[in-house]
C-alpha atoms as one frame of an Amber mdcrd trajectory, in Angstrom:
protein
   0.000   0.000   0.000   1.081   3.543  -0.603   0.106   6.956   0.675   0.090
   9.396  -2.190  -0.078  13.165  -1.881  -1.945  15.153  -4.514  -1.403  18.842
  -5.170  -4.146  21.231  -6.245  -3.527  24.510  -8.085  -5.047  27.511  -6.275
  -5.103  30.618  -8.539  -4.006  33.825  -6.829  -5.202  37.097  -8.442  -4.012
  40.691  -7.961  -4.969  44.074  -9.397  -7.272  43.735 -12.388  -7.827  40.025
 -11.792  -4.980  38.686 -13.939  -3.532  35.447 -12.534   0.163  36.015 -11.904
   1.066  32.663 -10.339  -0.370  29.451  -8.952   0.167  28.313  -5.392   0.244
  24.496  -5.071  -1.094  23.203  -1.786  -0.985  19.689  -0.415  -4.320  17.903
  -0.720  -5.573  15.136   1.549  -3.443  11.948   1.343  -5.121   8.923  -0.214
  -4.455   5.235   0.315  -3.788   2.963  -2.688  -3.107  -0.753  -2.997  -0.728
  -2.494  -5.384  -1.687  -5.609  -7.346   1.536  -7.269  -8.481   2.622 -10.198
 -10.605   4.500 -13.234  -9.238   7.752 -11.223  -9.149   6.373  -8.197  -7.339
   6.094  -5.892 -10.369   3.033  -3.609  -9.990   0.389  -4.318 -12.622  -2.513
  -2.365 -11.129  -3.106   0.216  -8.424  -6.521   0.394  -6.768  -8.075   2.824
  -4.324  -9.767   1.894  -1.051 -13.045   1.228  -2.885 -11.396  -1.233  -5.241
 -11.516   1.104  -8.246  -8.659   0.960 -10.730  -6.507   4.072 -10.514  -3.496
   2.886 -12.519  -2.919   0.018 -14.968   0.574  -0.527 -16.362   1.754  -2.262
 -19.528   5.436  -3.195 -19.664   7.962  -4.244 -22.255  10.009  -7.404 -21.744
  12.780  -5.838 -19.660  10.655  -3.623 -17.434  10.190  -0.396 -19.391   6.695
   0.992 -18.845   5.097   1.090 -22.284   1.953   2.917 -21.208  -0.189   3.548
 -18.155  -3.907   4.224 -18.058  -6.630   4.748 -15.519  -9.518   2.428 -14.824
 -11.665   4.141 -17.463  -9.095   3.530 -20.191  -7.865   7.121 -20.269  -4.425
   8.293 -19.207  -3.680   7.486 -15.575  -4.037  10.413 -13.182  -2.260   8.567
 -10.361   1.489   8.087 -10.655   3.234   4.820  -9.825   7.047   5.045  -9.871
   7.703   1.404  -8.908   8.860  -1.088 -11.566  10.675  -4.424 -11.212  11.097
  -5.494  -7.587  13.294  -2.942  -5.793  13.276  -0.432  -8.677  12.103   3.187
  -8.630  11.579   5.058 -11.905  13.602   8.260 -12.323  11.406  10.506 -14.471
  14.260  12.796 -15.547  16.619  10.109 -16.871  14.198   7.277 -17.641  16.460
   4.954 -15.646  15.381   2.821 -12.711  17.062   3.414  -9.366  17.942  -0.050
  -8.047  19.432   0.798  -4.634  23.127   0.202  -5.403  23.117   1.248  -9.081
  20.893   2.321 -11.969  19.158  -0.004 -14.406  18.346   0.870 -18.029  15.019
  -0.759 -19.018  15.618   0.015 -22.705  18.496  -2.476 -22.895  17.775  -4.638
 -19.845  21.160  -3.998 -18.219  22.712  -1.989 -15.428  24.718   1.064 -16.512
  27.575   0.440 -14.048  29.463  -2.643 -12.945  28.289  -4.748 -10.032  29.760
  -3.276  -6.821  30.253  -6.775  -5.377  32.279  -7.823  -8.422  32.283 -11.429
  -9.556  30.301 -12.525  -6.498  27.269 -11.283  -8.425  28.120 -13.326 -11.514
  30.557 -13.272 -14.430  28.625 -10.570 -16.329  29.061  -7.407 -14.249  26.277
  -5.513 -16.061  23.651  -8.271 -16.288  20.281  -7.826 -14.602  19.071 -11.408
 -15.001  19.132 -14.210 -17.572  15.328 -14.232 -17.710  13.179 -11.382 -16.311
  10.129 -13.630 -15.910  11.617 -15.678 -13.057  14.590 -13.654 -11.755  14.782
 -10.442  -9.693  17.575  -8.251  -8.301  15.984  -5.992  -5.659  19.280  -4.465
  -4.488  21.174  -4.213  -7.770  23.790  -6.633  -6.458  22.943 -10.253  -7.147
  20.041 -11.833  -9.002  17.682 -14.179  -7.218  15.381 -16.772  -8.711  11.728
 -16.691  -7.667  10.882 -20.146  -9.007  14.124 -22.070  -8.837  15.715 -25.264
  -7.667  19.019 -25.102  -5.820  22.086 -27.247  -5.335  24.925 -26.590  -2.923
  28.370 -27.896  -3.857  30.913 -27.799  -1.039  34.596 -26.905  -1.245  35.735
 -30.549  -1.057  33.073 -32.009  -3.340  34.565 -33.847  -6.357  32.156 -31.981
  -8.683  33.267 -28.494  -7.572  35.267 -27.745 -10.740  32.269 -28.582 -12.933
  29.968 -26.607 -10.646  32.040 -23.421 -10.876  31.676 -23.667 -14.678  27.892
 -24.061 -14.484  27.985 -27.759 -15.376  26.075 -30.405 -13.414  26.591 -34.045
 -14.339  25.974 -37.323 -12.479  29.006 -39.101 -11.081  28.090 -42.371 -12.800
  25.546 -42.082 -15.648  25.509 -45.874 -16.016  24.546 -46.621 -12.419  21.194
 -48.174 -11.586  20.380 -46.939  -8.089  16.844 -46.434  -6.877  15.864 -42.918
  -5.740  15.726 -44.273  -2.179  19.290 -45.589  -2.401  20.487 -42.256  -3.765
  18.717 -40.361  -0.987  20.406 -42.455   1.715  23.654 -40.655   0.895  27.215
 -41.898   1.213  27.264 -42.927  -2.446  29.305 -40.075  -3.917  30.622 -41.232
  -7.265  28.160 -44.103  -7.580  24.824 -42.551  -8.619  23.172 -41.680 -11.912
  21.200 -38.956 -10.130  22.019 -35.389  -9.088  19.968 -33.835  -6.275  18.250
 -30.429  -6.403  16.014 -28.819  -3.788  13.494 -25.943  -3.742  14.909 -24.975
  -0.317  17.690 -22.420  -0.827  18.752 -22.481   2.823  19.181 -26.257   2.681
  21.339 -25.953  -0.441  23.499 -23.360   1.322  24.051 -25.779   4.201  25.507
 -28.261   1.729  27.587 -25.540   0.039  29.140 -24.481   3.346  29.605 -27.841
   5.065  33.339 -27.938   4.210  33.951 -24.293   5.049  34.825 -21.540   2.581
  34.980 -22.244  -1.148  31.607 -23.805  -1.908  29.122 -22.519  -4.498  25.349
 -22.260  -4.807  23.800 -23.434  -8.081  20.294 -22.587  -9.272  18.072 -23.445
 -12.227  14.498 -22.464 -13.125  11.810 -24.972 -12.315  10.366 -26.673 -15.365
  10.825 -29.426 -17.896  13.828 -29.651 -20.236  13.615 -28.176 -23.711  13.815
 -30.138 -26.931  17.420 -31.180 -27.526  18.513 -30.960 -23.881  20.711 -33.799
 -22.638  19.159 -33.981 -19.173  15.806 -34.900 -17.648  14.076 -35.081 -14.291
  14.219 -38.657 -13.098  12.258 -38.475  -9.861  10.803 -36.239  -7.182  11.580
 -37.763  -3.831  10.974 -36.950  -0.148  13.901 -38.317   1.863  13.925 -39.617
   5.450  14.429 -36.069   6.774  11.353 -34.728   5.003  13.406 -32.857   2.412
  12.097 -32.626  -1.153  14.610 -33.697  -3.790  14.345 -33.321  -7.551  16.644
 -35.890  -9.107  18.344 -34.917 -12.353  19.536 -37.481 -14.886  22.015 -36.564
 -17.613  24.279 -33.514 -17.902  23.029 -29.958 -17.581  25.051 -26.912 -18.664
  24.504 -23.169 -18.363  23.548 -23.448 -14.691  23.609 -20.225 -12.673  26.566
 -20.114 -10.255  26.608 -17.858  -7.200  28.523 -17.405  -3.954  25.664 -15.508
  -2.296  25.343 -16.842   1.240  28.456 -18.994   0.873  31.380 -18.769   3.287
């Protein structure tokens, strides 16, 4: 919700009645409510009676294409919020994103990431896909519908993981999902575990101390031509949900956010 102040022009006349200037006075504040998409981007703004006051239409990378009111005319209520954590700068057209500015015309930040490579290899990138990723602070992207995998500093797959490659230790193995979930079979499984619980993945990334990485991928089925598939969804003995990957997956997002 947002309190918005409106200003009303009050004509001030002198002499013959000619208006020389207008004095803008603060009107009564009004309460509005935001209706957002799954990422937190405002799509509609309504008043306390549920009437549409602002409806926004965006381009792919967050530039506001047009805004209208509930009656289809131009919106009379302003909404400066864009992608999660972004505030539209009317003078420059850029979006203030806390630690740097984002250009919605090109879908990139205009300065390098202040946390360097900890935010990813591309220092100007906002996100690989704006329909599932956000970057509220302008530092490091976060997936809103992702699966995670933590790879610790002493894990034999660390080198692959740092390159965004996830492959099973033994593609020719024939373990059951239950056997894989029991653990202690590093190097002997055709499965690779993923979890929707980011904090759990970070525990695995940090279990050997500093040097681990956090991997993430969007939820969803593989595309045509991909060399990997989902083999099973399993709940282990600790109540943890595991998505079991079969085959090799490349182009995985690599991050050290939350890692030691």
